[in-house]
PDB file of C-alpha atoms in Angstrom:
ATOM      1  CA  MET A 267       4.140   9.833  21.744  1.00 76.00           C
ATOM      2  CA  ASN A 268       0.314  10.814  21.573  1.00 78.00           C
ATOM      3  CA  ALA A 269       0.507  12.660  18.482  1.00 81.00           C
ATOM      4  CA  ILE A 270       2.316   9.539  16.877  1.00 84.00           C
ATOM      5  CA  LEU A 271      -0.527   7.284  18.107  1.00 78.00           C
ATOM      6  CA  ARG A 272      -3.154   9.531  16.964  1.00 74.00           C
ATOM      7  CA  PHE A 273      -1.343   9.885  13.342  1.00 76.00           C
ATOM      8  CA  LEU A 274      -0.914   5.811  13.158  1.00 79.00           C
ATOM      9  CA  PHE A 275      -4.294   5.177  14.420  1.00 75.00           C
ATOM     10  CA  PRO A 276      -6.800   7.809  13.737  1.00 68.00           C
ATOM     11  CA  ALA A 277     -10.326   7.838  15.196  1.00 64.00           C
ATOM     12  CA  ALA A 278     -12.927   6.295  13.350  1.00 52.00           C
ATOM     13  CA  PRO A 279     -15.717   8.283  11.381  1.00 53.00           C
ATOM     14  CA  SER A 280     -18.691   8.495  13.482  1.00 60.00           C
ATOM     15  CA  GLY A 281     -21.242   6.686  11.461  1.00 75.00           C
ATOM     16  CA  ALA A 282     -20.943   2.875  10.419  1.00 81.00           C
ATOM     17  CA  GLY A 283     -22.182   4.023   6.766  1.00 82.00           C
ATOM     18  CA  ALA A 284     -19.102   5.867   6.307  1.00 86.00           C
ATOM     19  CA  SER A 285     -16.851   3.287   7.742  1.00 89.00           C
ATOM     20  CA  TRP A 286     -18.723   0.574   5.145  1.00 92.00           C
ATOM     21  CA  LEU A 287     -18.036   2.945   2.382  1.00 93.00           C
ATOM     22  CA  LEU A 288     -14.332   3.506   3.187  1.00 94.00           C
ATOM     23  CA  LEU A 289     -13.959  -0.356   3.737  1.00 95.00           C
ATOM     24  CA  ALA A 290     -15.470  -0.922   0.247  1.00 96.00           C
ATOM     25  CA  ALA A 291     -13.123   1.824  -1.121  1.00 96.00           C
ATOM     26  CA  ARG A 292     -10.240   0.331   0.252  1.00 97.00           C
ATOM     27  CA  ILE A 293     -11.151  -3.389  -0.873  1.00 97.00           C
ATOM     28  CA  VAL A 294     -11.950  -1.958  -4.485  1.00 98.00           C
ATOM     29  CA  PHE A 295      -9.045   0.288  -4.950  1.00 97.00           C
ATOM     30  CA  GLY A 296      -6.476  -1.953  -3.269  1.00 97.00           C
ATOM     31  CA  THR A 297      -7.421  -4.902  -5.153  1.00 98.00           C
ATOM     32  CA  LEU A 298      -7.230  -2.869  -8.398  1.00 97.00           C
ATOM     33  CA  LEU A 299      -3.703  -1.708  -7.561  1.00 97.00           C
ATOM     34  CA  MET A 300      -2.739  -4.975  -6.377  1.00 97.00           C
ATOM     35  CA  THR A 301      -3.476  -6.536  -9.592  1.00 97.00           C
ATOM     36  CA  HIS A 302      -1.005  -4.373 -11.266  1.00 96.00           C
ATOM     37  CA  GLY A 303       1.656  -5.231  -8.839  1.00 97.00           C
ATOM     38  CA  ILE A 304       0.985  -8.959  -9.189  1.00 98.00           C
ATOM     39  CA  ALA A 305       1.602  -8.732 -13.029  1.00 97.00           C
ATOM     40  CA  LYS A 306       4.719  -6.971 -12.408  1.00 97.00           C
ATOM     41  CA  TRP A 307       5.771  -9.553 -10.008  1.00 97.00           C
ATOM     42  CA  HIS A 308       4.857 -12.435 -12.428  1.00 97.00           C
ATOM     43  CA  ASP A 309       6.769 -10.734 -15.394  1.00 96.00           C
ATOM     44  CA  PHE A 310       9.866  -9.786 -12.900  1.00 97.00           C
ATOM     45  CA  ASP A 311      12.590 -11.337 -15.127  1.00 95.00           C
ATOM     46  CA  SER A 312      11.434  -9.703 -18.437  1.00 95.00           C
ATOM     47  CA  LEU A 313      10.493  -6.255 -16.947  1.00 95.00           C
ATOM     48  CA  SER A 314      13.558  -6.088 -14.475  1.00 93.00           C
ATOM     49  CA  ALA A 315      15.951  -4.964 -17.494  1.00 91.00           C
ATOM     50  CA  SER A 316      13.730  -2.432 -18.908  1.00 93.00           C
ATOM     51  CA  PHE A 317      11.589  -1.209 -16.229  1.00 95.00           C
ATOM     52  CA  PRO A 318      11.511   2.858 -15.915  1.00 94.00           C
ATOM     53  CA  ASP A 319      14.233   4.061 -13.420  1.00 94.00           C
ATOM     54  CA  PRO A 320      13.172   7.616 -12.424  1.00 93.00           C
ATOM     55  CA  LEU A 321      14.990   7.479  -9.040  1.00 93.00           C
ATOM     56  CA  GLY A 322      18.013   6.485 -10.557  1.00 93.00           C
ATOM     57  CA  VAL A 323      18.387   3.361  -8.339  1.00 96.00           C
ATOM     58  CA  GLY A 324      18.421   0.821 -11.331  1.00 95.00           C
ATOM     59  CA  SER A 325      15.797  -1.021 -13.073  1.00 95.00           C
ATOM     60  CA  PRO A 326      15.346  -3.844 -10.834  1.00 96.00           C
ATOM     61  CA  THR A 327      15.352  -1.984  -7.514  1.00 96.00           C
ATOM     62  CA  SER A 328      12.729   0.483  -9.115  1.00 96.00           C
ATOM     63  CA  LEU A 329      10.654  -2.489 -10.003  1.00 96.00           C
ATOM     64  CA  VAL A 330      10.798  -4.017  -6.843  1.00 97.00           C
ATOM     65  CA  LEU A 331       9.892  -0.785  -5.205  1.00 97.00           C
ATOM     66  CA  ALA A 332       6.830  -0.549  -7.346  1.00 96.00           C
ATOM     67  CA  ILE A 333       5.889  -4.090  -6.631  1.00 97.00           C
ATOM     68  CA  PHE A 334       6.431  -3.334  -2.822  1.00 97.00           C
ATOM     69  CA  GLY A 335       4.212  -0.336  -3.123  1.00 96.00           C
ATOM     70  CA  GLU A 336       1.284  -2.036  -5.227  1.00 97.00           C
ATOM     71  CA  VAL A 337       1.255  -5.643  -3.435  1.00 98.00           C
ATOM     72  CA  VAL A 338       2.643  -5.243   0.105  1.00 98.00           C
ATOM     73  CA  CYS A 339       1.349  -1.816   0.757  1.00 98.00           C
ATOM     74  CA  SER A 340      -1.979  -2.377  -0.998  1.00 98.00           C
ATOM     75  CA  LEU A 341      -2.602  -5.393   1.364  1.00 98.00           C
ATOM     76  CA  GLY A 342      -2.034  -3.186   4.453  1.00 97.00           C
ATOM     77  CA  PHE A 343      -4.445  -0.672   2.826  1.00 97.00           C
ATOM     78  CA  ILE A 344      -7.064  -3.043   2.293  1.00 97.00           C
ATOM     79  CA  THR A 345      -6.941  -4.560   5.699  1.00 97.00           C
ATOM     80  CA  GLY A 346      -6.500  -1.151   7.314  1.00 95.00           C
ATOM     81  CA  THR A 347      -3.178  -2.006   8.813  1.00 96.00           C
ATOM     82  CA  LEU A 348      -0.805   0.876   9.335  1.00 95.00           C
ATOM     83  CA  TYR A 349      -3.035   2.319   6.905  1.00 96.00           C
ATOM     84  CA  ARG A 350      -1.466   5.769   6.577  1.00 95.00           C
ATOM     85  CA  LEU A 351       2.034   4.289   6.383  1.00 96.00           C
ATOM     86  CA  ALA A 352       0.899   1.827   3.722  1.00 97.00           C
ATOM     87  CA  LEU A 353      -0.616   4.592   1.615  1.00 97.00           C
ATOM     88  CA  LEU A 354       2.754   6.678   1.545  1.00 97.00           C
ATOM     89  CA  PRO A 355       4.485   4.166  -0.976  1.00 97.00           C
ATOM     90  CA  MET A 356       1.186   3.870  -3.160  1.00 97.00           C
ATOM     91  CA  ILE A 357       1.073   7.804  -3.336  1.00 97.00           C
ATOM     92  CA  PHE A 358       4.713   7.882  -4.107  1.00 97.00           C
ATOM     93  CA  THR A 359       4.362   5.365  -6.705  1.00 96.00           C
ATOM     94  CA  MET A 360       1.357   6.953  -8.512  1.00 96.00           C
ATOM     95  CA  CYS A 361       3.277  10.276  -8.256  1.00 96.00           C
ATOM     96  CA  ILE A 362       5.998   8.936 -10.133  1.00 96.00           C
ATOM     97  CA  ALA A 363       4.017   7.319 -12.599  1.00 94.00           C
ATOM     98  CA  PHE A 364       1.924  10.291 -13.393  1.00 96.00           C
ATOM     99  CA  PHE A 365       4.701  13.124 -13.190  1.00 95.00           C
ATOM    100  CA  SER A 366       7.630  11.346 -14.184  1.00 94.00           C
ATOM    101  CA  VAL A 367       7.278   7.780 -16.004  1.00 92.00           C
ATOM    102  CA  HIS A 368       4.338   8.895 -18.143  1.00 93.00           C
ATOM    103  CA  SER A 369       4.925  12.618 -18.172  1.00 91.00           C
ATOM    104  CA  GLY A 370       5.383  12.648 -22.052  1.00 92.00           C
ATOM    105  CA  ASP A 371       2.401  10.331 -22.789  1.00 94.00           C
ATOM    106  CA  PRO A 372      -1.051  11.673 -23.726  1.00 95.00           C
ATOM    107  CA  PHE A 373      -3.407  12.135 -20.692  1.00 94.00           C
ATOM    108  CA  ALA A 374      -5.534   8.954 -21.540  1.00 94.00           C
ATOM    109  CA  VAL A 375      -2.238   7.017 -20.652  1.00 94.00           C
ATOM    110  CA  ARG A 376      -1.537   8.922 -17.362  1.00 95.00           C
ATOM    111  CA  GLU A 377      -5.325   9.146 -16.413  1.00 96.00           C
ATOM    112  CA  MET A 378      -5.256   5.744 -14.500  1.00 95.00           C
ATOM    113  CA  ALA A 379      -2.332   6.979 -12.293  1.00 96.00           C
ATOM    114  CA  MET A 380      -4.132  10.376 -11.791  1.00 97.00           C
ATOM    115  CA  LEU A 381      -7.350   8.622 -10.417  1.00 97.00           C
ATOM    116  CA  TYR A 382      -5.393   6.112  -8.102  1.00 97.00           C
ATOM    117  CA  LEU A 383      -3.533   9.189  -6.750  1.00 97.00           C
ATOM    118  CA  ALA A 384      -6.530  11.154  -6.141  1.00 97.00           C
ATOM    119  CA  ALA A 385      -8.375   8.238  -4.591  1.00 97.00           C
ATOM    120  CA  PHE A 386      -5.336   7.589  -2.575  1.00 97.00           C
ATOM    121  CA  VAL A 387      -4.795  11.085  -1.372  1.00 97.00           C
ATOM    122  CA  LEU A 388      -8.799  11.460  -0.487  1.00 96.00           C
ATOM    123  CA  LEU A 389      -8.680   8.345   1.485  1.00 96.00           C
ATOM    124  CA  TRP A 390      -5.274   9.312   3.415  1.00 94.00           C
ATOM    125  CA  PHE A 391      -7.477  12.260   4.674  1.00 92.00           C
ATOM    126  CA  ALA A 392     -10.510   9.852   5.329  1.00 91.00           C
ATOM    127  CA  GLY A 393      -8.943   7.361   7.423  1.00 91.00           C
ATOM    128  CA  PRO A 394      -9.396   3.818   7.374  1.00 92.00           C
ATOM    129  CA  GLY A 395     -13.039   3.902   9.049  1.00 90.00           C
ATOM    130  CA  ARG A 396     -14.091   1.596  11.840  1.00 89.00           C
ATOM    131  CA  TYR A 397     -13.854  -1.626  10.096  1.00 92.00           C
ATOM    132  CA  ALA A 398      -9.865  -1.803  10.109  1.00 94.00           C
ATOM    133  CA  VAL A 399      -7.296  -3.323  11.959  1.00 94.00           C
ATOM    134  CA  ASP A 400      -5.782   0.001  13.078  1.00 91.00           C
ATOM    135  CA  SER A 401      -9.213   0.990  14.803  1.00 89.00           C
ATOM    136  CA  LEU A 402      -8.934  -2.355  16.520  1.00 89.00           C
ATOM    137  CA  ILE A 403      -5.415  -1.292  17.834  1.00 90.00           C
ATOM    138  CA  ALA A 404      -6.682   2.112  18.679  1.00 86.00           C
ATOM    139  CA  CYS A 405      -9.400   0.972  20.787  1.00 83.00           C
ATOM    140  CA  LYS A 406      -6.649  -1.349  22.718  1.00 84.00           C
ATOM    141  CA  ILE A 407      -4.115   1.404  23.226  1.00 83.00           C
ATOM    142  CA  ARG A 408      -6.435   4.485  23.881  1.00 74.00           C
ATOM    143  CA  PRO A 409      -7.013   5.130  27.555  1.00 70.00           C
ATOM    144  CA  LYS A 410     -10.591   4.567  28.629  1.00 68.00           C
ATOM    145  CA  ARG A 411     -12.409   7.743  29.512  1.00 62.00           C
TER     146      ARG A 411
END
C-alpha cells in the first residue's frame, strides 16, 4: 500500500524554486494542450465522422478519448490532482499522434506532438512539486515522523 501511495503522491522537490518552476510548466503545457482538446470538443459533430481511429474503436470514441486526454487530464495535470495518473492519457495521446496518426507527415507536422510528449515524460519524472493538490494530500496521509 505504501508503494502505491508513494507512486500516486510523490515527495515534493526540496526547493521552493523548483516547485514554482514545475507549477509554471504544468500551467503552460497543460493550458496549451487543453486548448487543442477544447477546439476538438467544440467541433465534435464535424470531427466525429472523420477523426483518425488508430486504435480501431471508431472515430467518435477515438475523438472522445483524445478530448478526455487533452481537457480532463490537462485539468488534473495543471492542478496537480492525481498528477501521474492524469499524465498517462496525455502521454498516450501524444504517442498516438506522433507515431501513428501523423507518422506519414513531415516532421514539422509531427513536431508539436513530440514536444508535448517530451515535456510530459520529463514532468512525469520530475513530479508535481510542492504546489499541487497531490502534495497537500501527501502531507495529510503520510505518517508524521
